[in-house]
Coordinates of C-alpha atoms in Angstrom, one line a residue:
X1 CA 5.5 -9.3 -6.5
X2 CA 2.0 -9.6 -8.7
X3 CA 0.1 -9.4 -11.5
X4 CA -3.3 -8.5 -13.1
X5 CA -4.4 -10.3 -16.3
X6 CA -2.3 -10.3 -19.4
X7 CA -0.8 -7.5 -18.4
X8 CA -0.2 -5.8 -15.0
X9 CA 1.8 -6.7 -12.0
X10 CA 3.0 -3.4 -11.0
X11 CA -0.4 -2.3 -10.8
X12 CA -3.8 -1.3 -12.0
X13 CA -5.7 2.1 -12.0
X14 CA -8.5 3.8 -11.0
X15 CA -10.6 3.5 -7.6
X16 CA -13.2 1.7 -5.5
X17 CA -16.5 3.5 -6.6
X18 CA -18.9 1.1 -5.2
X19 CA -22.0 2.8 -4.3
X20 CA -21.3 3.4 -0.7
X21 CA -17.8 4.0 -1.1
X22 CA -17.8 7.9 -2.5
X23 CA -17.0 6.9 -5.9
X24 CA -18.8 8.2 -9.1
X25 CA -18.3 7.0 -12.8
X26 CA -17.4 9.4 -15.5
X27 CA -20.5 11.7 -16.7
X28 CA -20.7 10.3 -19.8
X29 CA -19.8 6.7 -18.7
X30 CA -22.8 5.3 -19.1
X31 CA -22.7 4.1 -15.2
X32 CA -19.1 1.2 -15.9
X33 CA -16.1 4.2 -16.9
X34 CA -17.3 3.4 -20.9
X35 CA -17.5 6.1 -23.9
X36 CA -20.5 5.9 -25.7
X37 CA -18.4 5.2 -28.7
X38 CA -17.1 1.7 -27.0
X39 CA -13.8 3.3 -25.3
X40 CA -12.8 3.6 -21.7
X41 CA -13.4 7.3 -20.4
X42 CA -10.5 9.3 -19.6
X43 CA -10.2 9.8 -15.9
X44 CA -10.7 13.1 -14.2
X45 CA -8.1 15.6 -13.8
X46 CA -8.6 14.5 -9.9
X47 CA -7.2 11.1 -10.9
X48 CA -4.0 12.4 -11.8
X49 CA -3.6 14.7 -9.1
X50 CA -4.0 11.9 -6.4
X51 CA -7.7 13.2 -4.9
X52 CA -9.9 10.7 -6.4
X53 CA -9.6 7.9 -8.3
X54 CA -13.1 7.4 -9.5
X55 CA -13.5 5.5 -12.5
X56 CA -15.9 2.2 -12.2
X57 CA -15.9 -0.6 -14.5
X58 CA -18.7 -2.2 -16.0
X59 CA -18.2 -5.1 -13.8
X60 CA -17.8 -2.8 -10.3
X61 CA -14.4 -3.0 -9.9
X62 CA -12.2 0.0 -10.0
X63 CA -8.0 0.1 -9.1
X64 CA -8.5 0.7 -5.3
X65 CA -10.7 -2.6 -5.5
X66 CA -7.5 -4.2 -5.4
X67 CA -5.5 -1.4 -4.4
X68 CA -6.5 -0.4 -1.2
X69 CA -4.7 3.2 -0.3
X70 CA -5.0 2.5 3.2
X71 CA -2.8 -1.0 2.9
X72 CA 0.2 0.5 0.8
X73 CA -2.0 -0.2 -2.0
X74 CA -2.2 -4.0 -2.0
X75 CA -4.7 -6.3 -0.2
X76 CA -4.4 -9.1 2.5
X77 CA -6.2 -12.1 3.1
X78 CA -7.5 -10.6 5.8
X79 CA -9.1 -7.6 4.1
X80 CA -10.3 -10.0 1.2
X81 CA -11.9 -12.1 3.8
X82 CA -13.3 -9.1 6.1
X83 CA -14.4 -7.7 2.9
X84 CA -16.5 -11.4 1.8
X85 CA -18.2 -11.6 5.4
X86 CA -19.5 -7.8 4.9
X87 CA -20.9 -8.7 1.4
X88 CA -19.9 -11.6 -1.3
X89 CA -21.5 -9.1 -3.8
X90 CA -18.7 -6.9 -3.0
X91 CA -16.3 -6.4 -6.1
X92 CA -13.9 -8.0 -5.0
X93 CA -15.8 -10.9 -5.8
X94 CA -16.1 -11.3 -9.8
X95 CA -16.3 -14.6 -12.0
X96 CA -12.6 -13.8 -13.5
X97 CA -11.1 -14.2 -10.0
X98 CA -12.9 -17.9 -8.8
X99 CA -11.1 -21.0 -8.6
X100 CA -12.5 -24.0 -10.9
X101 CA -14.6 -25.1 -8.3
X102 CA -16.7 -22.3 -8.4
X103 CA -15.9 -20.6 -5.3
X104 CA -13.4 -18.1 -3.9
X105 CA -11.4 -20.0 -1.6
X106 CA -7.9 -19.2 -2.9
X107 CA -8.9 -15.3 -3.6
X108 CA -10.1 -15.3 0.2
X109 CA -7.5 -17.5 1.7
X110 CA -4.4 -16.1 0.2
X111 CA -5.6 -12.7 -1.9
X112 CA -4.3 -14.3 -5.3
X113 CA -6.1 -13.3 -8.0
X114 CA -6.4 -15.2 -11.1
X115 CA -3.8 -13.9 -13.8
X116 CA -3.6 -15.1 -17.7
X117 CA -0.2 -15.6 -18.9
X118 CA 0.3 -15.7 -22.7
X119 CA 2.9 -18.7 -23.6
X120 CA 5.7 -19.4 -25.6
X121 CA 5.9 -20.8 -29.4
X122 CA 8.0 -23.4 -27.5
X123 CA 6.1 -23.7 -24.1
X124 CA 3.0 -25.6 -23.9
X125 CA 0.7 -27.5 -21.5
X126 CA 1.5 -31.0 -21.4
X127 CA -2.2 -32.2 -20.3
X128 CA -3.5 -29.6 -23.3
X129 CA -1.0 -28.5 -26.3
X130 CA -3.4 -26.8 -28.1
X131 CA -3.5 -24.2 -25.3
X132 CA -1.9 -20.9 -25.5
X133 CA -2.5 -19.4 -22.3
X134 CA -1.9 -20.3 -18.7
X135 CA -4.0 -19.4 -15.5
X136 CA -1.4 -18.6 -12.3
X137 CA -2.0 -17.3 -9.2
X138 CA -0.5 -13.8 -8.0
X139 CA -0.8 -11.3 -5.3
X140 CA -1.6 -7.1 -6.5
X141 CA 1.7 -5.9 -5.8
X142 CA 1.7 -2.6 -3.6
X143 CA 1.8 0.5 -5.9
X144 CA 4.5 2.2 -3.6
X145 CA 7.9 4.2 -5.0
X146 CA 6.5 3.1 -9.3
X147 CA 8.1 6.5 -10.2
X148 CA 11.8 5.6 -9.3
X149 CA 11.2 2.3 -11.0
X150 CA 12.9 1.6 -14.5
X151 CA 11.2 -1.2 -15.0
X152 CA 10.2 -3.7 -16.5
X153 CA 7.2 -4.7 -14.9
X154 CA 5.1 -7.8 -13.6
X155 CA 6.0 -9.8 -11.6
X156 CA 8.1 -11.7 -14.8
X157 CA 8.6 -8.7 -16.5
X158 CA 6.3 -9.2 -19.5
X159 CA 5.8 -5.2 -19.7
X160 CA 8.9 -3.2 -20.7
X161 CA 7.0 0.2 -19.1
X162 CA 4.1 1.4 -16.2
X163 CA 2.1 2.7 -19.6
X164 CA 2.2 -1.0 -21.2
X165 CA 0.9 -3.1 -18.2
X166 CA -2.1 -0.9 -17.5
X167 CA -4.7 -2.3 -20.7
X168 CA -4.3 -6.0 -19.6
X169 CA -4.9 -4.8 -16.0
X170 CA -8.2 -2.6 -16.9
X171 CA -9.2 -6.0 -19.9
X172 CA -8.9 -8.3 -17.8
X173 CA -9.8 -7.3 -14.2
X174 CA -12.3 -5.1 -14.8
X175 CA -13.6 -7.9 -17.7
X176 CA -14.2 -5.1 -20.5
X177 CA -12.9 -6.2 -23.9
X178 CA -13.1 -1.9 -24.6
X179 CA -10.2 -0.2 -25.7
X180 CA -8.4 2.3 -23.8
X181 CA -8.0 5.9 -24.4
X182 CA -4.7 7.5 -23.9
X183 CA -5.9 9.5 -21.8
X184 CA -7.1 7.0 -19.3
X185 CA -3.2 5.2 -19.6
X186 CA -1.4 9.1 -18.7
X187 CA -3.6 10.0 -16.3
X188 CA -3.1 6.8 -14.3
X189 CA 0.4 6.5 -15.0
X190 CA 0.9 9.7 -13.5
X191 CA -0.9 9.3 -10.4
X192 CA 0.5 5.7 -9.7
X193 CA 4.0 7.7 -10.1
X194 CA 2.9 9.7 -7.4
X195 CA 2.6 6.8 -4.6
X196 CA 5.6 7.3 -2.0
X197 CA 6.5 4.6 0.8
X198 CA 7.1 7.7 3.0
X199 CA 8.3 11.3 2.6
X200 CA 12.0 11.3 2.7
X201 CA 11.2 9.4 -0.9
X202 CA 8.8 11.9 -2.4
X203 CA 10.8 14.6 -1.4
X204 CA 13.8 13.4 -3.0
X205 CA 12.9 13.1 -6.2
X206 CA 11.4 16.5 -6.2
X207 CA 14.2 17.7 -9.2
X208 CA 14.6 14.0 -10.4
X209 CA 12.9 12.9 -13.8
X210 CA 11.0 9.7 -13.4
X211 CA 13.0 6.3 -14.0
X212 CA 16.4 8.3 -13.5
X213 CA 19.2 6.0 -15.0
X214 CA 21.7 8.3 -12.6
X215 CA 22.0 5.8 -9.3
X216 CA 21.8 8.5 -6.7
X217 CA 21.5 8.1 -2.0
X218 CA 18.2 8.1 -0.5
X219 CA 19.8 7.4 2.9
X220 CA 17.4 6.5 5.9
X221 CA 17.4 9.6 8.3
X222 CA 18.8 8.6 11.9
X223 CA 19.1 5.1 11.7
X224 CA 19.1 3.6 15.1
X225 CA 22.5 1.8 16.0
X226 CA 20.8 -2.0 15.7
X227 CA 19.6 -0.4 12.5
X228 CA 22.8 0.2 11.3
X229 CA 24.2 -2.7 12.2
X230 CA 21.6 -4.4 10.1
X231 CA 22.3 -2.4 7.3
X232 CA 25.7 -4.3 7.2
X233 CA 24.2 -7.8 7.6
X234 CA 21.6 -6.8 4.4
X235 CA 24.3 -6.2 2.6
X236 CA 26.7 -9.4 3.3
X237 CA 23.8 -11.3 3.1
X238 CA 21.3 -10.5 0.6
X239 CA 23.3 -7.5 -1.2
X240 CA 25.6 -9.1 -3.1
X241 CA 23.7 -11.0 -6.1
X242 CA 20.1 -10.4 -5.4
X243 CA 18.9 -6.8 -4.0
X244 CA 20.4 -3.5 -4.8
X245 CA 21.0 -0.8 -2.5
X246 CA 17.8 0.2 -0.9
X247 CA 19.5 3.4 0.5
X248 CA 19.7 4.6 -3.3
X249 CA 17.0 5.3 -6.1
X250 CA 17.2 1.8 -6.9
X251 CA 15.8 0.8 -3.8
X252 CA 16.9 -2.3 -3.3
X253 CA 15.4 -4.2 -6.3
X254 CA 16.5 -7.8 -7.6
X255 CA 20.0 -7.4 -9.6
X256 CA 18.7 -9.4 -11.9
X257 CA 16.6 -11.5 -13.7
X258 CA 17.1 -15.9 -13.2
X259 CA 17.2 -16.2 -9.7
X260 CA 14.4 -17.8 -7.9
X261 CA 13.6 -17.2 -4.2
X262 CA 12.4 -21.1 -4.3
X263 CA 8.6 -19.6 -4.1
X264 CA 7.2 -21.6 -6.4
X265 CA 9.6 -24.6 -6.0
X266 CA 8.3 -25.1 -2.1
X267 CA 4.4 -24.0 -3.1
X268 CA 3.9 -23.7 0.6
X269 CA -0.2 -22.8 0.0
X270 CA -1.0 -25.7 -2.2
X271 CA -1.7 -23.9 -5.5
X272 CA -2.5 -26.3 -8.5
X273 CA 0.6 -27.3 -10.4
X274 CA 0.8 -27.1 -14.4
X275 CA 3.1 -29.2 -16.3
X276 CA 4.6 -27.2 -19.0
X277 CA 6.9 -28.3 -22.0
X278 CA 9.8 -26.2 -22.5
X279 CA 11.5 -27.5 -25.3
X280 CA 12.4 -30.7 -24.4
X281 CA 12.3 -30.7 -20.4
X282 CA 8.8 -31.2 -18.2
X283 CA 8.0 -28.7 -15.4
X284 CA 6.0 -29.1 -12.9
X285 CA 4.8 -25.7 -11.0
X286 CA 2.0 -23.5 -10.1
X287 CA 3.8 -20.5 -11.7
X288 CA 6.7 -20.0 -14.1
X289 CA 7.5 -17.0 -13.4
X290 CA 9.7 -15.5 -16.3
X291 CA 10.0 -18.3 -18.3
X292 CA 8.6 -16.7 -21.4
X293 CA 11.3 -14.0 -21.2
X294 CA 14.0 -16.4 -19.8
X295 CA 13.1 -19.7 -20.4
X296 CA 16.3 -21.6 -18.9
X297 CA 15.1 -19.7 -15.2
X298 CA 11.6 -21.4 -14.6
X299 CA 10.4 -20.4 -11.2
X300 CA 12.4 -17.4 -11.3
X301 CA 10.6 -14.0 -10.6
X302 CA 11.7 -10.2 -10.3
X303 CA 12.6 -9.0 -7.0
X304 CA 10.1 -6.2 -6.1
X305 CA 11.7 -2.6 -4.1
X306 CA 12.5 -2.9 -0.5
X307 CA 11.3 0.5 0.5
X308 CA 8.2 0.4 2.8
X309 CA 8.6 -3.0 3.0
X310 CA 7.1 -3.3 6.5
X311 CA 3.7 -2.1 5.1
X312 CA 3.6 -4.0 2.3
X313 CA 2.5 -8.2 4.1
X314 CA 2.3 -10.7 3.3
X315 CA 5.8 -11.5 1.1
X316 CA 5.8 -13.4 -2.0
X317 CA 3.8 -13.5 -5.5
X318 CA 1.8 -15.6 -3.8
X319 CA 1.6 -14.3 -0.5
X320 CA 3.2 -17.7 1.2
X321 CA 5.6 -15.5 3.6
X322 CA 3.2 -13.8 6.4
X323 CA 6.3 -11.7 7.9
X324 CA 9.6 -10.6 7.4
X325 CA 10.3 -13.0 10.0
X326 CA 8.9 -15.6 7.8
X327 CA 10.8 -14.3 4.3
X328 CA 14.2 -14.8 6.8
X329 CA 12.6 -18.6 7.8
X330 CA 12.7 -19.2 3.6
X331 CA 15.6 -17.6 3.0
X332 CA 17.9 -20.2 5.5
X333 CA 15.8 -23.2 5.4
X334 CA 16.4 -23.0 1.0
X335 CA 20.1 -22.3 1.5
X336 CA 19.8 -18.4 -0.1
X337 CA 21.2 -17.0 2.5
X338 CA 23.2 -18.7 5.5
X339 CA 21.6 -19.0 9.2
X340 CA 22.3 -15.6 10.9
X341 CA 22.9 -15.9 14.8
X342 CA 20.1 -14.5 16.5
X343 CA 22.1 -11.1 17.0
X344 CA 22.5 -10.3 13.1
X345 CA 18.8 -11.8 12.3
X346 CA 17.3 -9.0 14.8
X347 CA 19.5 -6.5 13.8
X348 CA 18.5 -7.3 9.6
X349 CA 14.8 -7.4 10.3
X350 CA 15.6 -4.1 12.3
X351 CA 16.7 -2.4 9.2
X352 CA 14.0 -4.0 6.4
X353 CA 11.3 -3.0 8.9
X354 CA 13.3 0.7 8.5
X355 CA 13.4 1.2 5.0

């Protein structure tokens, strides 16, 4: 799960172009991915097509900024923190991203980055009414498997499509109040649609439109016999309400919408706590989650795909589970799913780390 800005937790688009990174702006950019009319400049056919994803904003920052393609495009604390010791001037490191102290410490501890959330007519901030947004804390989500994904997107499902999260993404990451041209929104679309956990995926969708409502097998190819075994404790344990199959074009995403994976309820990193007014009843949380959609399921979130999961550390929106090992520690001690013997727990974490 993540975000980016007022719009994007399924991802954002375009690439690292720093100047030692092999990245150039559009020709008529105007050196930050701008028209000279105002408008973003459409990205290169190479965009689409997967080669590169050059477009740099005006504040250095392009998708693979946040998006590394050689971390299932996400980031880790460790890469944000590798990444500040090289060079604070990096791009990473932008003004929309610090904490109110002035400093980077949750960005480089955790890799959250800062993401505005628009509220509610009946939602506000108990310590300010008169404000109509909130500041939470989310990990970029991994771009992996987006074309077999319906949506909606985010992380609380604020965009209904891939196309509607990217201008809140580019606004408010990249810190350009510009409008986007269509061009810029297809091309990324289309090459974030392109972003497979492993090949068995990409090649089964090879006659498949995008966001296929047929529910169809993507079967694992030679499961081992612990995986297998696995496979059956997945689905008596977390298959019945919460995860789809992951074997199947649905791969394995939450059922539904309303039920929380007590992330925010434990805040295991510490992350400041708003109290929110919804309706009548007080909240107290660092993040929400889908409230704004489903305001009786505060704290509740939408469970991301399972494919490629074993690429995609650390767990969580906000990055609080290190590994799968740790997601299984959550899920028992907060009563989601019941203790497994040591057998079954070996044999699950055999099949996630298969998918």
């Amino acid at each position: 799960e993540a975000d980016a800005g007022a719009s994007s937790d399924a991802a954002e688009v375009a690439s690292d172009a720093s100047p030692d990174s092999g990245g150039s702006t559009s020709p008529d950019s105007g050196g930050c991915g701008l028209t000279a009319d105002g408008g973003l400049a459409p990205a290169p056919a190479a965009f689409a097509a997967g080669h590169a994803i050059d477009t740099t904003f005006c504040d250095g920052r392009s998708c693979t900024t946040c998006h590394r393609p050689d971390r299932a495009f996400s980031i880790s604390p460790a890469d944000v923190e590798a990444r500040y010791q090289a060079d604070p001037n990096d791009p990473l490191f932008r003004d929309v991203d610090r904490d109110p102290d002035g400093t980077f410490t949750t960005l480089r501890t955790y890799a959250l980055f800062n993401v505005i959330i628009p509220l509610p007519d009946n939602v506000s901030v108990v310590n300010d009414p008169s404000a109509r947004t909130i500041t939470v804390r989310r990990a970029a989500p991994s771009l992996f498997n987006l074309y077999l994904n319906p949506g909606p997107f985010l992380a609380d499902g604020r965009a209904a499509t891939l196309e509607a999260q990217i201008p809140g993404a580019v606004q408010n990451h990249f810190e350009t109040a510009a409008p986007l041209l269509p061009g810029f929104v297809s091309d990324a679309t289309q090459f974030e649609r392109s972003i497979f956990s492993d090949p068995i995926l990409a090649a089964s969708v090879s006659s498949v439109p995008a966001n296929s409502a047929s529910v169809y097998a993507i079967p694992l190819s030679n499961p081992s016999d612990l995986v297998v075994q696995g496979r059956a404790v997945f689905k008596s344990n977390c298959g019945n309400a919460c995860h789809s199959d992951p074997e199947s074009n649905d791969l394995g995403r939450g059922l539904q919408a309303g039920l929380s994976a007590k992330v925010s309820e434990t805040n295991a990193n510490n992350l400041p706590v708003l109290q929110l007014m919804i309706g009548n009843i007080v909240y107290q949380t660092p993040d929400p989650g889908i409230f704004s959609a489903y305001p009786d399921h505060v704290n509740s979130f939408y469970a991301p795909q399972l494919r490629g999961i074993s690429q995609t550390a650390p767990y969580f929106h906000d990055h609080s589970a290190a590994t799968l090992d740790a997601v299984l520690d959550r899920y028992q001690s907060t009563g989601i799913i019941s203790t497994l013997s040591a057998t079954d727990r070996q044999a699950l974490l055999a099949y996630l780390n298969a998918l």
